[in-house]
Tab-separated table of C-alpha atoms in Angstrom:
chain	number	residue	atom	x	y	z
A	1	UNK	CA	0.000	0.000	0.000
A	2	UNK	CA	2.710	2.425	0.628
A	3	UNK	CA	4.489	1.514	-2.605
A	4	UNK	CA	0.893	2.660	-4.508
A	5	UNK	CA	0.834	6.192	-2.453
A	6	UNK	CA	3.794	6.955	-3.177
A	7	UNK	CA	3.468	6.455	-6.824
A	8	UNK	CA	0.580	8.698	-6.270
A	9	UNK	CA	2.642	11.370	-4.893
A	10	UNK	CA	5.028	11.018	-7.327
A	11	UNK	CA	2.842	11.385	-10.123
A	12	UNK	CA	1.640	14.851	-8.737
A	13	UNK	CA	5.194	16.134	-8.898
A	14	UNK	CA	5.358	14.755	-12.389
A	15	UNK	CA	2.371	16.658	-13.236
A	16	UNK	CA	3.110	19.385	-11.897
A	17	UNK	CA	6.515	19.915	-13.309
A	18	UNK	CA	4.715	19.048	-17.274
A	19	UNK	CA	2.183	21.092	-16.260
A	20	UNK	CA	5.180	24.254	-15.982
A	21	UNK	CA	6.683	22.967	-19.082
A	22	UNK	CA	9.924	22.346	-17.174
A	23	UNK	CA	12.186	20.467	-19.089
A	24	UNK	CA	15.299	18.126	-18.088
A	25	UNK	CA	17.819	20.019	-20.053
A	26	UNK	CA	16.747	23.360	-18.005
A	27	UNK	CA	16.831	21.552	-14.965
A	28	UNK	CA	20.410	20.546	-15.558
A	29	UNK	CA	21.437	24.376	-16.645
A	30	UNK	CA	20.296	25.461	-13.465
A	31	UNK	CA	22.731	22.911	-11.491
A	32	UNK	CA	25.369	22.966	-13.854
A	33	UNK	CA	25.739	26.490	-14.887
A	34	UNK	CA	26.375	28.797	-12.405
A	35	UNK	CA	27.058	32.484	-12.831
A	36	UNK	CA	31.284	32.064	-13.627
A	37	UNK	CA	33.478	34.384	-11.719
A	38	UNK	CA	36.784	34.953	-13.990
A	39	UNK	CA	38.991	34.304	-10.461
A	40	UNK	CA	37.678	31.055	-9.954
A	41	UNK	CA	39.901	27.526	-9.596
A	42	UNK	CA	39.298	23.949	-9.174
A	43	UNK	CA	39.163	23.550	-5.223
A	44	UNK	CA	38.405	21.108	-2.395
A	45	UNK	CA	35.094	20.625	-1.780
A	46	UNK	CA	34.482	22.272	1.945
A	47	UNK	CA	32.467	19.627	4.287
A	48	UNK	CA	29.707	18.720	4.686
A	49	UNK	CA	30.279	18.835	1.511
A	50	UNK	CA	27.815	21.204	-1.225
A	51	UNK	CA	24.758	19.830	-2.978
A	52	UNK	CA	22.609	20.306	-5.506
A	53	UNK	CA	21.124	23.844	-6.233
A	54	UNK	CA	17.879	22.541	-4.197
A	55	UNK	CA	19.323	20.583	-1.466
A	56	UNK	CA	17.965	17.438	-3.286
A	57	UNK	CA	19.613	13.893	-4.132
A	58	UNK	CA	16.958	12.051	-7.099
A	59	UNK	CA	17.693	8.328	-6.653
A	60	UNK	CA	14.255	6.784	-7.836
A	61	UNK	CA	12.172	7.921	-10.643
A	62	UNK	CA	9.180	7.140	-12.576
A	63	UNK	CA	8.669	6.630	-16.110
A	64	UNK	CA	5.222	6.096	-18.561
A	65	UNK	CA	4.319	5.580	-21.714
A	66	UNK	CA	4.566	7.539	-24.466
A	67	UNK	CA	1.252	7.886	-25.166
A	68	UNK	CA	-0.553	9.013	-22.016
A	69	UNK	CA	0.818	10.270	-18.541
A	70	UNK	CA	-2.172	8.716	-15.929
A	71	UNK	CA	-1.594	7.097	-12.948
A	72	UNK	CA	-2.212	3.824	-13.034
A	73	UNK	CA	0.581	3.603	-16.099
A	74	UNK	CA	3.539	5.004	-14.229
A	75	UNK	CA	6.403	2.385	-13.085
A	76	UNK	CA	9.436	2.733	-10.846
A	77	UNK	CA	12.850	2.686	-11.823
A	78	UNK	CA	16.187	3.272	-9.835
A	79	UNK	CA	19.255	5.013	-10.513
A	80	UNK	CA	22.605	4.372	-9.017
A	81	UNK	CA	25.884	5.281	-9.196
A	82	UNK	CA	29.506	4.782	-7.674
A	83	UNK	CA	31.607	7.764	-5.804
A	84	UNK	CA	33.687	9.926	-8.233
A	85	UNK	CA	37.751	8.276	-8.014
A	86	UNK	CA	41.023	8.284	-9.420
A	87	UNK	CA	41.130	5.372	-11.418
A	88	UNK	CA	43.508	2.763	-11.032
A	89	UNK	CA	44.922	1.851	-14.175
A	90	UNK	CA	44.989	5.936	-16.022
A	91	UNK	CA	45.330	9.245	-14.153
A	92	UNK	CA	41.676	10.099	-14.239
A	93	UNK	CA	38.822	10.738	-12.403
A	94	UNK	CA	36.203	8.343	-13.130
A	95	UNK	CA	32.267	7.298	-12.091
A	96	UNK	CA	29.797	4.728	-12.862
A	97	UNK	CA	26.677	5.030	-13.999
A	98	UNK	CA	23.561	2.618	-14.582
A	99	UNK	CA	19.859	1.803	-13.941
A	100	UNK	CA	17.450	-1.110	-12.096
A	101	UNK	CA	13.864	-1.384	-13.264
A	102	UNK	CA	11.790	-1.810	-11.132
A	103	UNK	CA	8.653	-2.576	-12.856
A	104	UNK	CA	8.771	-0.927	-15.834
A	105	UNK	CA	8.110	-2.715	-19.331
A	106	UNK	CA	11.612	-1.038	-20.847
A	107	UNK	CA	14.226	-2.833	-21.714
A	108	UNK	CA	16.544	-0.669	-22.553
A	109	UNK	CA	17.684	3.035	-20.772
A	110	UNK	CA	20.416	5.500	-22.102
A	111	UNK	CA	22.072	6.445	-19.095
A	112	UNK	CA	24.499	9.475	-19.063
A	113	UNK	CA	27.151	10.036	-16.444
A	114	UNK	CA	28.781	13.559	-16.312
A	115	UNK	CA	32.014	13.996	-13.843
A	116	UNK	CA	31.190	17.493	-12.494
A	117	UNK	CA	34.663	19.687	-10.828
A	118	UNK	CA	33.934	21.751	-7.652
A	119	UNK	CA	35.195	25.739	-7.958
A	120	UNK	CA	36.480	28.123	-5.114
A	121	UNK	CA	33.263	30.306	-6.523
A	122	UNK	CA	30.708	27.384	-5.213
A	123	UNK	CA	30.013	25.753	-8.459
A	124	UNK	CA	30.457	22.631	-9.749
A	125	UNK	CA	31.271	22.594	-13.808
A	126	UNK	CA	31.157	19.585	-16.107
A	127	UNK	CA	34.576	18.591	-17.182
A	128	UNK	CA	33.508	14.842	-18.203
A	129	UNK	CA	30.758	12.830	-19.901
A	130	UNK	CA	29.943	9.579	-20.844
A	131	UNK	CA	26.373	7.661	-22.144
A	132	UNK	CA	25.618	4.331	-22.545
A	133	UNK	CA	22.596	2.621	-23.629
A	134	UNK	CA	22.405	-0.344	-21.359
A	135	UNK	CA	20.287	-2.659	-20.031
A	136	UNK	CA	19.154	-3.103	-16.091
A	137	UNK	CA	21.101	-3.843	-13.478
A	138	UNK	CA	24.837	-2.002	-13.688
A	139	UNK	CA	26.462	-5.763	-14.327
A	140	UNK	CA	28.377	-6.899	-17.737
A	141	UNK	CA	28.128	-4.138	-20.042
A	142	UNK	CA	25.523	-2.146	-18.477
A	143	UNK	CA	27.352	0.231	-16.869
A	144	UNK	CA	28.237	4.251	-18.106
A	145	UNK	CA	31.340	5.597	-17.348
A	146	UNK	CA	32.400	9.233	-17.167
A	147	UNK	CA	35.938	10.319	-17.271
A	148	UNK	CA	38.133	13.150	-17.055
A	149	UNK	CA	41.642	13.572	-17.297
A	150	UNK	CA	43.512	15.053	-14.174
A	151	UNK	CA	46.581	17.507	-15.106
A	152	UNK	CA	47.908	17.354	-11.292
A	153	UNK	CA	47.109	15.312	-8.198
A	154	UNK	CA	46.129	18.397	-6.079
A	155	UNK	CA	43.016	17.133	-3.951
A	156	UNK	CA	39.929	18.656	-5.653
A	157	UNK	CA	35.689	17.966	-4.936
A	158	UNK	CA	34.005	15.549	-7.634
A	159	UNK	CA	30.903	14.311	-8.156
A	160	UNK	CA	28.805	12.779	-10.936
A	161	UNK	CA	25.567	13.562	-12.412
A	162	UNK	CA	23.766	10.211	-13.622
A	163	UNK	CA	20.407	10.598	-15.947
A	164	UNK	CA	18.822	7.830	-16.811
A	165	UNK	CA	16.602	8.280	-19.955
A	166	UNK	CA	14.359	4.926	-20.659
A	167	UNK	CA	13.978	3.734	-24.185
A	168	UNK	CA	10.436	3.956	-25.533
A	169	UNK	CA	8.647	5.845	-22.493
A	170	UNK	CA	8.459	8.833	-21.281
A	171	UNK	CA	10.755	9.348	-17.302
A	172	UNK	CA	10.528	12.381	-15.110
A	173	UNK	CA	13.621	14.806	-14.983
A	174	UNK	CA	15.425	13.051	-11.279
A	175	UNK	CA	18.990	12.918	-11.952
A	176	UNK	CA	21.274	11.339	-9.056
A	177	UNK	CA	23.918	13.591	-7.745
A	178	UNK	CA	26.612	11.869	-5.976
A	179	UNK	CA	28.044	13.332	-2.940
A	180	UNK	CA	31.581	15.088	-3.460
A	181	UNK	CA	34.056	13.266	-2.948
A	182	UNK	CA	37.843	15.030	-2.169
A	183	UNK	CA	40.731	13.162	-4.453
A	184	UNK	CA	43.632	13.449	-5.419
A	185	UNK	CA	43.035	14.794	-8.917
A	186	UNK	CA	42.825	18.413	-10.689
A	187	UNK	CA	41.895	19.767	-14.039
A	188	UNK	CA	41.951	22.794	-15.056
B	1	UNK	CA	41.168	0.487	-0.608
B	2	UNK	CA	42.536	-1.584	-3.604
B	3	UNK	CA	42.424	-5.264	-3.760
B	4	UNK	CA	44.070	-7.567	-6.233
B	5	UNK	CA	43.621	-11.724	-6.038
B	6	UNK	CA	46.661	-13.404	-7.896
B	7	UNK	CA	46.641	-17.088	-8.772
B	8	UNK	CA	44.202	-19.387	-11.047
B	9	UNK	CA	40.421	-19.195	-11.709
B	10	UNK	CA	38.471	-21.501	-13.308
B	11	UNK	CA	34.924	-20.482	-14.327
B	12	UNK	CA	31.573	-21.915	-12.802
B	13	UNK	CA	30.534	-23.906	-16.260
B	14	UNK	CA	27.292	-22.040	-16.176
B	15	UNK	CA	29.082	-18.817	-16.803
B	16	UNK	CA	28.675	-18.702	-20.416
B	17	UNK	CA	28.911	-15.617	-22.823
B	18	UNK	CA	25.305	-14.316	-21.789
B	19	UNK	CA	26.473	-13.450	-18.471
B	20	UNK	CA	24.945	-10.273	-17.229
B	21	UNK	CA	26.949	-10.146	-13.669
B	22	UNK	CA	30.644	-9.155	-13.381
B	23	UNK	CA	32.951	-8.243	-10.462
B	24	UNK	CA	31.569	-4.788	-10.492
B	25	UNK	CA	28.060	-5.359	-9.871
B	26	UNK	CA	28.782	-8.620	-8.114
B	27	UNK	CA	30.393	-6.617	-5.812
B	28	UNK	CA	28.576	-3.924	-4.925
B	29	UNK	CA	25.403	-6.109	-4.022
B	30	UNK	CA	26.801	-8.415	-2.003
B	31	UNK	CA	28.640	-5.340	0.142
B	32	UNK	CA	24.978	-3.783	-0.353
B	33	UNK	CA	23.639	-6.977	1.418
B	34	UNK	CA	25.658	-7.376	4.093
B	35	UNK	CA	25.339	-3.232	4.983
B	36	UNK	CA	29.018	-2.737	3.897
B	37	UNK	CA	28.427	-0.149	1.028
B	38	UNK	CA	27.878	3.338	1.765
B	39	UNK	CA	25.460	4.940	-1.143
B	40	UNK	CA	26.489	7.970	-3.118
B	41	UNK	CA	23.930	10.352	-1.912
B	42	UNK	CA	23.641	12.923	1.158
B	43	UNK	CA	22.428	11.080	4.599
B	44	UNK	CA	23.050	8.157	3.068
B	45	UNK	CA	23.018	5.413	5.590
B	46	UNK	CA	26.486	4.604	6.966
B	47	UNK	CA	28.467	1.727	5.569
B	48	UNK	CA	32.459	1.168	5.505
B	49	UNK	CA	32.901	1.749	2.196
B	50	UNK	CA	32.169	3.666	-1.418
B	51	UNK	CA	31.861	1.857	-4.836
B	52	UNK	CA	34.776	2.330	-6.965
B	53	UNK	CA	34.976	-0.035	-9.762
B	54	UNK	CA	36.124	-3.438	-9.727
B	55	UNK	CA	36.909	-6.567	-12.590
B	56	UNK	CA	38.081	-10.021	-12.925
B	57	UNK	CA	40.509	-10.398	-15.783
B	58	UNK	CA	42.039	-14.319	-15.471
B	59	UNK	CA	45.427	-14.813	-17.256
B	60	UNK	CA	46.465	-10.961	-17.180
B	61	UNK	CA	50.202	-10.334	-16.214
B	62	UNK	CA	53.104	-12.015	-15.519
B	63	UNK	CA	52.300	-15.380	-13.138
B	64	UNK	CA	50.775	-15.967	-10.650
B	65	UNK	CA	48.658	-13.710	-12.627
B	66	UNK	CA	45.356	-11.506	-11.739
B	67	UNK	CA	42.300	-13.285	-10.932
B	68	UNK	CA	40.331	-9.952	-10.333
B	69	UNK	CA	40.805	-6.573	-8.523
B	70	UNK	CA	38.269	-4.209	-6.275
B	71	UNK	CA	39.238	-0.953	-5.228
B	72	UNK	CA	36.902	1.210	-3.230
B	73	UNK	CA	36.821	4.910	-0.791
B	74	UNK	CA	36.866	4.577	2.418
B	75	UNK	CA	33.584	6.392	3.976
B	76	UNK	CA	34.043	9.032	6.709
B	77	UNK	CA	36.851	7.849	9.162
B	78	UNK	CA	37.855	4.526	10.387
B	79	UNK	CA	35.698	4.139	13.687
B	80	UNK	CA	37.705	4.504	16.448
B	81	UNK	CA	39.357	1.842	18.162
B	82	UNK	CA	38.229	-0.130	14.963
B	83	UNK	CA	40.766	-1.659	12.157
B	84	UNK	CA	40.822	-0.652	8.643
B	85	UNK	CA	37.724	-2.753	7.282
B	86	UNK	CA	39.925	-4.752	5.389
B	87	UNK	CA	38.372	-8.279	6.667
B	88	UNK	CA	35.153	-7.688	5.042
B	89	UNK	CA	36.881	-6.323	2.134
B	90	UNK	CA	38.307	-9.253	1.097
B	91	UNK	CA	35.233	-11.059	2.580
B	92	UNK	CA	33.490	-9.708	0.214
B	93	UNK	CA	35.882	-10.309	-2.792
B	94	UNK	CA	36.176	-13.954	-1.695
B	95	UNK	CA	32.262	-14.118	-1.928
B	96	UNK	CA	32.042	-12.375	-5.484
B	97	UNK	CA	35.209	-14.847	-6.939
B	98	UNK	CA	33.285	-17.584	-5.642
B	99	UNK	CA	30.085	-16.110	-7.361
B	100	UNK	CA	32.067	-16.116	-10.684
B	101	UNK	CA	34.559	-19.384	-10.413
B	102	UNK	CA	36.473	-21.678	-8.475
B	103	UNK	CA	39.729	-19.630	-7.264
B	104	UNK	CA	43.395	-20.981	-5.867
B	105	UNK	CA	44.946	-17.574	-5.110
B	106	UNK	CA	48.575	-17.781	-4.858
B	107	UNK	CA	48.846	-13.618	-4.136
B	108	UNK	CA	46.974	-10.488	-2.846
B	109	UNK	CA	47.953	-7.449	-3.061
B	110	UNK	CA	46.161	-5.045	-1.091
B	111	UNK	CA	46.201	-0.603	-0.942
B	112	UNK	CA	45.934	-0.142	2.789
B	113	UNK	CA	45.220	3.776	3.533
B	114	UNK	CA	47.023	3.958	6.740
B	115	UNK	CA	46.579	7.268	6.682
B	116	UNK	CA	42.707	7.205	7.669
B	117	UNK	CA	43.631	5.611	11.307
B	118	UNK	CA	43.364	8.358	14.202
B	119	UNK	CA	43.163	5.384	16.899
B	120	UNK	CA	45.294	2.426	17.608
B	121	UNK	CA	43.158	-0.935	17.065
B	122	UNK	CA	44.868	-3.419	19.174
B	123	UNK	CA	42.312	-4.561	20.973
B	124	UNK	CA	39.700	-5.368	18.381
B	125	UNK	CA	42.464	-7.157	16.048
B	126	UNK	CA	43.180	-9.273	19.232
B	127	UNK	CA	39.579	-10.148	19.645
B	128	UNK	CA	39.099	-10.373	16.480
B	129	UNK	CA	41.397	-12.966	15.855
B	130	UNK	CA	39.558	-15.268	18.318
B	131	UNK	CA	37.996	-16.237	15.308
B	132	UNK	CA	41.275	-18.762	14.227
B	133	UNK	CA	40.845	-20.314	17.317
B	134	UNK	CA	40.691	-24.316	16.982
B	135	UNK	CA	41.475	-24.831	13.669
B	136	UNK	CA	42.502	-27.451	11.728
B	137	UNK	CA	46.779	-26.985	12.860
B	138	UNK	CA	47.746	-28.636	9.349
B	139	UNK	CA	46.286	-25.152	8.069
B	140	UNK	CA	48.836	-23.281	8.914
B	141	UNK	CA	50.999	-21.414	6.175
B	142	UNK	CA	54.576	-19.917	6.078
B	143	UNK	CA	54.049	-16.324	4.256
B	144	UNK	CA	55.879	-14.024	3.010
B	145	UNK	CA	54.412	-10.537	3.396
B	146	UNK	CA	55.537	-7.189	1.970
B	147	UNK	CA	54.784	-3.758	2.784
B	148	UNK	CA	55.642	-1.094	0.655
B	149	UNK	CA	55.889	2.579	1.230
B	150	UNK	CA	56.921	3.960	-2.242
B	151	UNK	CA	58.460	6.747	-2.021
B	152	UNK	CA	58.212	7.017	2.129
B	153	UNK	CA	61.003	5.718	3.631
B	154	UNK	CA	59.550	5.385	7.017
B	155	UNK	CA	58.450	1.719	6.834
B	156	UNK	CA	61.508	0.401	6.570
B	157	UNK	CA	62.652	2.586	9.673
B	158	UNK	CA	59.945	1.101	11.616
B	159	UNK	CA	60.489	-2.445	11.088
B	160	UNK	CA	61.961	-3.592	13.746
B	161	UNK	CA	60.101	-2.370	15.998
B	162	UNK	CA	57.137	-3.499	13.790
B	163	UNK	CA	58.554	-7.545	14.749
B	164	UNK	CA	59.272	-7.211	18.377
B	165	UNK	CA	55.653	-5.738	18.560
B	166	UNK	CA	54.176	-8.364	16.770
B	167	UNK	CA	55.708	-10.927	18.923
B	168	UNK	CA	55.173	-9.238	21.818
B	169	UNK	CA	51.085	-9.370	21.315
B	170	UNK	CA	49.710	-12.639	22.916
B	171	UNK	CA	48.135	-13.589	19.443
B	172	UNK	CA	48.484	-16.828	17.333
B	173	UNK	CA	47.367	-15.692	13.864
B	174	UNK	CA	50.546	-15.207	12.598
B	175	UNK	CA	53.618	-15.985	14.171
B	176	UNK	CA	56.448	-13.763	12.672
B	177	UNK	CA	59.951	-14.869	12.696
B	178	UNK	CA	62.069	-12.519	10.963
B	179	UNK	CA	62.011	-9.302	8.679
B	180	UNK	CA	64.131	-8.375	5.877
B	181	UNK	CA	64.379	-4.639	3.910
B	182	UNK	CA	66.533	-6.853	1.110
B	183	UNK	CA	64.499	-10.005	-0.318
B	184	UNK	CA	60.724	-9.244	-1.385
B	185	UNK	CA	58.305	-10.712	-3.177
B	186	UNK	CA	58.687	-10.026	-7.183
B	187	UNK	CA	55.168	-9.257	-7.341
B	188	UNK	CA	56.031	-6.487	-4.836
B	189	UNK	CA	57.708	-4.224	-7.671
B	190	UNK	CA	54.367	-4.676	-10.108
B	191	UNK	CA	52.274	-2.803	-8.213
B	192	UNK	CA	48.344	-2.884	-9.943
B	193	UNK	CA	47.784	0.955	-9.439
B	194	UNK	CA	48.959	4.033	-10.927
B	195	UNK	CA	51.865	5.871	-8.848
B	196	UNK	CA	49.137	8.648	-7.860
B	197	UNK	CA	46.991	6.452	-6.186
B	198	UNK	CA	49.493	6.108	-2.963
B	199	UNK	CA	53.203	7.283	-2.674
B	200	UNK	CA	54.506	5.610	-5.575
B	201	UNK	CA	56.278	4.102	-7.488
B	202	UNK	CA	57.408	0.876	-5.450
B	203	UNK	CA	60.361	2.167	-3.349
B	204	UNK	CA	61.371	1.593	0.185
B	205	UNK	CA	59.944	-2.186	1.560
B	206	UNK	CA	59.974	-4.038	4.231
B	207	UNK	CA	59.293	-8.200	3.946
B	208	UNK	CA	57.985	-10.352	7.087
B	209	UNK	CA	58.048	-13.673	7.551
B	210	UNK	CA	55.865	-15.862	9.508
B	211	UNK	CA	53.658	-18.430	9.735
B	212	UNK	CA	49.606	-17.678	9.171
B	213	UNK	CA	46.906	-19.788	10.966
B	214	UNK	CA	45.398	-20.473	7.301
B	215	UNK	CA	45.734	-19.153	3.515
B	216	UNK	CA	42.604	-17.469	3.070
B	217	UNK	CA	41.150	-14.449	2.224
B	218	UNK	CA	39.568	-14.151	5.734
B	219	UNK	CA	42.984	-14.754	7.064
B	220	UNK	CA	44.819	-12.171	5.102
B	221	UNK	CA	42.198	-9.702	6.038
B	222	UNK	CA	43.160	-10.128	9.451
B	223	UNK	CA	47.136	-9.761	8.719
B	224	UNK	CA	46.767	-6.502	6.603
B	225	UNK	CA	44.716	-4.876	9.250
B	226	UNK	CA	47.164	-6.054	12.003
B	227	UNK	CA	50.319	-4.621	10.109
B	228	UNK	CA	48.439	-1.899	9.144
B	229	UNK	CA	47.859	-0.835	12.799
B	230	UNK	CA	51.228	-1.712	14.049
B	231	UNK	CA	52.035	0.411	11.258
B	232	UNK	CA	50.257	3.261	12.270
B	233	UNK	CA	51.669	2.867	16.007
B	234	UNK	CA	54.566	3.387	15.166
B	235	UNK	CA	54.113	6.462	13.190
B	236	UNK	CA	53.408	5.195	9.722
B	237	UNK	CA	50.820	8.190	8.375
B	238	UNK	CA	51.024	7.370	4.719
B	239	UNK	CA	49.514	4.286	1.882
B	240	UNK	CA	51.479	1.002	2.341
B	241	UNK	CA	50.848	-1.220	-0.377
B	242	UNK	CA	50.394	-5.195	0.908
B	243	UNK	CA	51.861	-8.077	-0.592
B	244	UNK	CA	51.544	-11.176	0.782
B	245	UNK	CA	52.416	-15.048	-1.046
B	246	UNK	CA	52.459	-18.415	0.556
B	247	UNK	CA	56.702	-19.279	0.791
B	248	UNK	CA	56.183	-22.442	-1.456
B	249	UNK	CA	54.537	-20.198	-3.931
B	250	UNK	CA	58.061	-19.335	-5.105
């Protein structure tokens, strides 16, 4: 019973944010694009450490059919990620990216993992991205993986941006932020 | 932490080419189940550790070659009075080989981040150990067990202080005989991980020698967490990188 009112509640978010004609690629400018100040450098992320521009993490989302948005279509998917590291075999940073359906009737889901830099102005600017079309479950294959080249080991704040868009129906706009990790990697 | 498992792996039958499991996701839900992995997100519930990456590549590298490697971050600080979490670390690699094959490891190799201890663990490694207690005494194992500092000298300055420590703790897990800063394992100067990772490249060792209550991964767990915290106590702050072979391995 919980499960169904929550996918109740959900769907009134959904609604609502259709209903403003919000879209996912203005969603992500407002994250992603902050106002740049000239004087600004790649930094350590301060703790606890930032988050998104509304305090939010998105780590479940819905998704319906292309042809009609109603209640009793919507299904539940998840999306995951790893934490933002140097890698071990190439001097980069480097996240993971993929997707488990819940009960949704896609099979497939192009998932998009963008490796995000934290700035001594606050912001946090993309500097990696990578996009997979995968299937469920993050196992052989069905994994994304962002990466970005570091040009000094300096410790600097990372985090990734995963979107999960599924194949053939329509998914609200909840991207998972991971939280910043400090490592020992710079770009510039 | 990074883990590598050396030696021979020979695939569960049923693992054909329609696999959809690998190390990677292998991984992270059996460290999921047992409340080991620490999600991505803000006020995320507490675990020991973050999801790195992780794969299992059979027949790579010079012999005994790699069976499969984990590395993960370390979430928020080592608890206190607690040892790096490097038991269920390899716990949980033993569990996700065994998901994919049936292993004979011959090496490990293991990243220990000595630098995340604020508190000596003594007393949990010595409980801890109760665990060995009654075993099978044909299970014991002469090993030979490197630790190396890269470019930090201070491991080798520490070393023998490290032995009389170790046989000074009323403990029978491993018995350590003698220490040497000449003759190291080979696999020592291959290190699996990029210089940046720790202090490297491979510089400054030490080797013990000893005699472990078992080769296993649960064993080894033990071992890198106890030289990891005599480490510490004796003013190791910086990565040690863990190699450890049965003798007869060669």
């Amino acid at each position: 019973m919980r499960y169904s009112s929550y996918r109740i509640s959900i769907t009134t978010a959904i609604l609502g944010v259709a209903l403003l004609g919000a879209s996912q690629g203005s969603a992500v400018a407002a994250q992603t694009q902050p106002t740049a100040v000239p004087t600004a450098v790649p930094a350590a992320a301060p703790a606890p450490a930032p988050a998104s521009a509304d305090g939010a993490v998105s780590l479940d989302n819905t998704g319906s059919p292309e042809n009609g948005l109603t209640p009793s279509a919507l299904c539940i998917f998840y999306t995951r990620g790893d934490y933002v590291h140097v890698s071990s075999t190439a001097f980069e940073a480097s996240g993971h990216g993929w997707w488990i359906n819940g009960d949704c009737s896609a099979t497939w889901a192009v998932v998009t993992v963008t490796l995000q830099e934290y700035y001594s102005d606050g912001s946090w600017r993309d500097k990696g991205t990578g996009q997979a079309t995968v299937r469920s479950g993050g196992g052989s294959g069905n994994r994304a993986t962002g990466r970005a080249g570091c040009n000094d080991a300096t410790v600097t704040g990372w985090r990734s941006v995963v979107d999960v868009d599924l194949v053939g129906l329509i998914d609200d706009p909840g991207k998972l932020i991971t939280s910043a990790q400090n490592i020992s990697c710079r770009r510039y | 932490m990074f883990a590598a498992l050396h030696g021979e792996l020979a695939l569960h039958p049923w693992r054909g080419p329609a696999v959809t499991a690998d190390a990677y996701s292998l991984f992270v839900a059996r460290s999921s189940a047992m409340g080991w992995l620490t999600p991505p997100a803000e006020n995320a519930p507490d675990g020991l550790w973050g999801m790195n990456d992780a794969g299992y590549d059979p027949g790579s590298g010079s012999p005994p070659s790699r069976i499969a490697w984990f590395q993960v971050s370390l979430t928020g600080s080592v608890s206190p009075g607690r040892p790096l979490p490097v038991q269920p670390f390899l716990a949980c690699a033993d569990a996700v080989v065994a998901r994919i094959g049936t292993a004979r490891v011959q090496a490990v190799q293991v990243l220990l981040p000595v630098q995340s201890l604020d508190t000596s663990a003594t007393a949990a490694l010595l409980q801890d150990a109760g665990w060995f207690a009654d075993r099978d005494p044909r299970s014991k194992t002469r090993v030979r067990v490197t630790l190396d500092g890269g470019q930090q000298l201070s491991v080798r300055s520490v070393a023998p202080a490290m032995l009389r420590r170790i046989q000074e703790l009323k403990q029978d897990v491993f018995a350590c005989d003698t220490f040497s800063l000449t003759d190291h394992d080979a696999l020592a100067f291959e290190p699996a991980i990029i210089d940046q990772l720790w202090c490297g490249p491979p510089g400054h060792k030490s080797t013990f020698r000893g005699t472990l209550a078992e080769w296993s991964l649960t064993a080894l767990g033990w071992l890198a967490s106890f030289l990891a915290d005599a480490s510490y106590r004796h003013g190791v702050s910086t990565p040690l990188m863990l190699t450890a072979s049965p003798e007869t391995a060669g």
